[in-house]
CSV table of C-alpha atoms in Angstrom, one decimal:
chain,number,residue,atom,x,y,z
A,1,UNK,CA,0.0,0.0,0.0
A,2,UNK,CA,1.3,3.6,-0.7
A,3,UNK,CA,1.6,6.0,2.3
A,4,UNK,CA,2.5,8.9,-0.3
A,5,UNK,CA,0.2,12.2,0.8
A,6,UNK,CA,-1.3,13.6,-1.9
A,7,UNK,CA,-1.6,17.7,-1.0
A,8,UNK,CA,-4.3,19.8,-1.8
A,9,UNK,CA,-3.9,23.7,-1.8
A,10,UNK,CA,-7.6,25.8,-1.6
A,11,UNK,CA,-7.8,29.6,-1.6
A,12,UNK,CA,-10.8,30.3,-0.1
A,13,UNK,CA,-12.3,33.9,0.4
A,14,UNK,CA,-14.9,35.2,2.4
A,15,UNK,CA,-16.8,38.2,1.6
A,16,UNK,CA,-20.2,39.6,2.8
A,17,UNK,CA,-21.5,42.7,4.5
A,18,UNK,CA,-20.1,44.5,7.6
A,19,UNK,CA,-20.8,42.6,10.6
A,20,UNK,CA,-21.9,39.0,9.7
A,21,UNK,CA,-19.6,37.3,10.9
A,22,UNK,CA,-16.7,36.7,8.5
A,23,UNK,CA,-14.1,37.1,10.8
A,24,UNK,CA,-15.9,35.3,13.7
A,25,UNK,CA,-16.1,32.0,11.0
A,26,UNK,CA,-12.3,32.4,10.5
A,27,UNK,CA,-11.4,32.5,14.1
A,28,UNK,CA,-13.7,29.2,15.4
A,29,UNK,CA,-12.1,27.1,12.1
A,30,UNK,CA,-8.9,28.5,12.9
A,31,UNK,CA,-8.3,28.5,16.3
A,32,UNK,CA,-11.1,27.6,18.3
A,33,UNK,CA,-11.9,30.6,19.8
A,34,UNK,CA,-14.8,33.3,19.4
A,35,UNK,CA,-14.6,36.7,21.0
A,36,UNK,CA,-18.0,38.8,20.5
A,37,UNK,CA,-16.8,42.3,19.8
A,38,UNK,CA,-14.3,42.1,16.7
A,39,UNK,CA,-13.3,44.9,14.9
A,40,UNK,CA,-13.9,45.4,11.5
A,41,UNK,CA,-11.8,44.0,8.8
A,42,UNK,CA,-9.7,46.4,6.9
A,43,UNK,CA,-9.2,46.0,3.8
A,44,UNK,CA,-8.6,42.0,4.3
A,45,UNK,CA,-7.0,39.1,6.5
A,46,UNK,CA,-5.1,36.5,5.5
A,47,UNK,CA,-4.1,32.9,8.2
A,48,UNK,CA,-3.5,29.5,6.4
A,49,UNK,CA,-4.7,26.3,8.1
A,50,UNK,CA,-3.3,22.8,7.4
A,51,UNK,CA,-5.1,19.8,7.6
A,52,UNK,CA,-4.2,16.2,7.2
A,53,UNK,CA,-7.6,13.5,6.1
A,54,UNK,CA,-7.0,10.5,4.9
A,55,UNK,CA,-3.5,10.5,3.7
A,56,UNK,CA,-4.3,13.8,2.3
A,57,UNK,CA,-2.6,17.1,2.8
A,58,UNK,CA,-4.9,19.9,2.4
A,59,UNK,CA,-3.7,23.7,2.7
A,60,UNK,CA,-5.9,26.0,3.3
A,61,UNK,CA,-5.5,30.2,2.6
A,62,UNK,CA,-8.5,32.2,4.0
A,63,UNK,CA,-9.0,35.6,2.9
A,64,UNK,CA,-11.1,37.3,5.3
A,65,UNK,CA,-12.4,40.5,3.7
A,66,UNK,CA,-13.3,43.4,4.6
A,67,UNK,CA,-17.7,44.2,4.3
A,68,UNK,CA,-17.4,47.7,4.4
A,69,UNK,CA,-18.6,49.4,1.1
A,70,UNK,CA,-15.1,51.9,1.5
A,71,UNK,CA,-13.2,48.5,1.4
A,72,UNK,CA,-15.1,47.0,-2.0
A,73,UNK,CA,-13.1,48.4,-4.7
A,74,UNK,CA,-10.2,46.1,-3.0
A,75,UNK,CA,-12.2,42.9,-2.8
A,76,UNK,CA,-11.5,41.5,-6.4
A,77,UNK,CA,-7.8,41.5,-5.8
A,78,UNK,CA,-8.3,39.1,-2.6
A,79,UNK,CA,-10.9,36.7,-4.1
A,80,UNK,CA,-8.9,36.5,-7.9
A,81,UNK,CA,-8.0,33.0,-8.0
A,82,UNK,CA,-10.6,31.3,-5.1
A,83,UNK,CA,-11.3,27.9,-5.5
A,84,UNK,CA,-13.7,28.6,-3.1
A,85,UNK,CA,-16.1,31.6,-2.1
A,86,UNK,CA,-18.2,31.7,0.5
A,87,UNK,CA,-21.0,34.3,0.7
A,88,UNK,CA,-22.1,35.0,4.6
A,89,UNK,CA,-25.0,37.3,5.4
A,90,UNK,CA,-26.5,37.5,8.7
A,91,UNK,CA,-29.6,35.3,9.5
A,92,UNK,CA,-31.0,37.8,11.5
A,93,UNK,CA,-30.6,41.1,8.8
A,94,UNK,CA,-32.2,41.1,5.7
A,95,UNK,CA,-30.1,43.8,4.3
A,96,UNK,CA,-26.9,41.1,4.7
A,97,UNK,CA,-29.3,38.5,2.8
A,98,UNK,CA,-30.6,40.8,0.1
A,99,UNK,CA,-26.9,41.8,-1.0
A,100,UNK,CA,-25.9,38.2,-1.1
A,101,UNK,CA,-26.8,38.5,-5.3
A,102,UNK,CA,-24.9,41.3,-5.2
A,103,UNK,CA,-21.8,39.5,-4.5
A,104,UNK,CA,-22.8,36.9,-6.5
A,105,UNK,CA,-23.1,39.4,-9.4
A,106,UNK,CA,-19.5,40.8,-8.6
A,107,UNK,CA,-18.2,37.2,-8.5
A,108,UNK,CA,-19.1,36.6,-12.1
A,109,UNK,CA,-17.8,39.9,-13.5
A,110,UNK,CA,-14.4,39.1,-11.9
A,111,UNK,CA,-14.1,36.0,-11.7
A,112,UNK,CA,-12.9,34.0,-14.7
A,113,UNK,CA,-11.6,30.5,-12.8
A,114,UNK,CA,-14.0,27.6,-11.8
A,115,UNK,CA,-14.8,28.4,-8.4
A,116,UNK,CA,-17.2,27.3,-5.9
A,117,UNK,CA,-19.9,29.3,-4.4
A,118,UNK,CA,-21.1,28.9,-0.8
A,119,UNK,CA,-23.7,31.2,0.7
A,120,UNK,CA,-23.7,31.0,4.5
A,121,UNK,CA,-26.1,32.2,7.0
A,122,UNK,CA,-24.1,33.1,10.2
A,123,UNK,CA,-25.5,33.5,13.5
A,124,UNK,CA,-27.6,30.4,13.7
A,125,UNK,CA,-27.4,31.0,17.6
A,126,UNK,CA,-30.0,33.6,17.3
A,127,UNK,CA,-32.6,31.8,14.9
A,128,UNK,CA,-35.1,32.9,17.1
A,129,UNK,CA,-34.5,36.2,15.5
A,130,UNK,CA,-34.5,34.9,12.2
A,131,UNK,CA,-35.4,37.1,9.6
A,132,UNK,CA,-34.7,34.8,6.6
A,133,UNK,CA,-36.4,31.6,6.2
A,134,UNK,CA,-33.8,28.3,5.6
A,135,UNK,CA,-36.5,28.0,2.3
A,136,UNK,CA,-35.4,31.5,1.4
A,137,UNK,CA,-32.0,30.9,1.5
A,138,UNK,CA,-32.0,27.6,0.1
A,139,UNK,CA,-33.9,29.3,-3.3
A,140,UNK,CA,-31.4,31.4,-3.4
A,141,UNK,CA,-28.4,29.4,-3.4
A,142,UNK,CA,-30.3,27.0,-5.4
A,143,UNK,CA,-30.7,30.0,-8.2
A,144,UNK,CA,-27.0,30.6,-8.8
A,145,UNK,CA,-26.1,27.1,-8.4
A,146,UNK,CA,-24.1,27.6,-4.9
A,147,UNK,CA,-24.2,24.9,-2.5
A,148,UNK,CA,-26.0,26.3,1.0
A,149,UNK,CA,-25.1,25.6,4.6
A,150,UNK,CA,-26.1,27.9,8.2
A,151,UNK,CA,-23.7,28.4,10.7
A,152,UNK,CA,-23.0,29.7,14.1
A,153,UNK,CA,-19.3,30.8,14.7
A,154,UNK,CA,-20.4,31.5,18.7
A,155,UNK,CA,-21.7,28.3,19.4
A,156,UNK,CA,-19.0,26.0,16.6
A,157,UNK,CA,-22.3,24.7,14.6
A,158,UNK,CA,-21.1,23.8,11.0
A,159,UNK,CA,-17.9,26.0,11.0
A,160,UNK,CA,-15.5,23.0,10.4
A,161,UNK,CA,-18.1,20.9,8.4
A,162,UNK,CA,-18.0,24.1,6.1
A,163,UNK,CA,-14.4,24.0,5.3
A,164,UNK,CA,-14.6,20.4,5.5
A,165,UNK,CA,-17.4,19.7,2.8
A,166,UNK,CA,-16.7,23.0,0.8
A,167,UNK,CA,-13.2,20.9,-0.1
A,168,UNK,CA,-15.0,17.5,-0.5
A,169,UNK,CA,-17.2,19.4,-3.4
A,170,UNK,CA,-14.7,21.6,-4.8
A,171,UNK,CA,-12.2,18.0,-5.1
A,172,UNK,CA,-14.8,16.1,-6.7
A,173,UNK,CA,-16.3,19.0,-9.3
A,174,UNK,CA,-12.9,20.3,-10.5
A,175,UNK,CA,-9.4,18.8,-11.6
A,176,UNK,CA,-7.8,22.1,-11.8
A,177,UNK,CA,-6.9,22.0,-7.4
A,178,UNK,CA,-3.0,22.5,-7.2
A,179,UNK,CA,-0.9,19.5,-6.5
């Protein structure tokens, strides 16, 4: 049997408005942690995580970006070259949900690469302030073809099965990962 590791290298950007949660997602994959007053991203953030499944080496580089509409003529220069986007709007603002197409929209004019699309509603710990259904969302990650997942970086819920089956689906729709 062959213990050789095959490795795996994702860019992976976030992007969404001011306040959803970006940078809270980042630091419970990360490191585990959640502290409930961040500041606000300037301009962008950068960590790398490596993980090891199955004889497989996987690096991961996380842009955080910055949601602040001063901060969005900078954004296509961090997510050039994603493998992986992922979309997060707040479960409990509408504003955050409603400019999800938005991003989508800026996505397709800049992007050129295959690249997969997640749209993530953050903040699952306060779903009893929901102001987007999970039908909702689902319709509309369904209508750009972006797969769809809810999350809650305070409490852990899907943050690492995020990462995790964001690489499963990007590995198995594209050939063009680097080796």
């Amino acid at each position: 049997m062959d213990s050789k590791t095959n490795d795996f290298e994702f860019k992976i950007c976030l992007l969404g408005d001011s306040g959803v949660g970006k940078s809270s997602i980042v630091q419970r994959f990360v490191h585990n942690t959640f502290t409930s007053c961040n500041e606000n991203t300037i301009g962008a953030s950068f960590v790398t995580k490596t993980l090891f499944i199955q004889n497989e080496k996987y690096k991961l580089n996380i842009w955080d970006t910055a949601g602040q509409e001063r901060y969005k003529a900078l954004t296509p220069m961090y997510y050039r070259g994603a493998n992986i986007c992922i979309i997060v709007y707040d479960v409990t603002l509408r504003k955050s949900f409603e400019s999800v197409k938005t991003w989508i929209q800026e996505l397709k004019n800049y992007l050129f690469e295959k690249c997969l699309i997640c749209v993530v509603g953050n903040k699952l710990d306060l779903v009893d302030r929901r102001a987007i259904s999970l039908n909702e969302a689902k319709e509309c990650a369904d209508s750009v073809d972006a797969y769809f997942m809810e999350t809650s970086a305070k409490d852990s819920h899907n943050i690492n099965e995020l990462f995790l089956n964001s690489k499963k689906i990007f590995k198995v729709s594209s050939d063009d990962v680097q080796h």
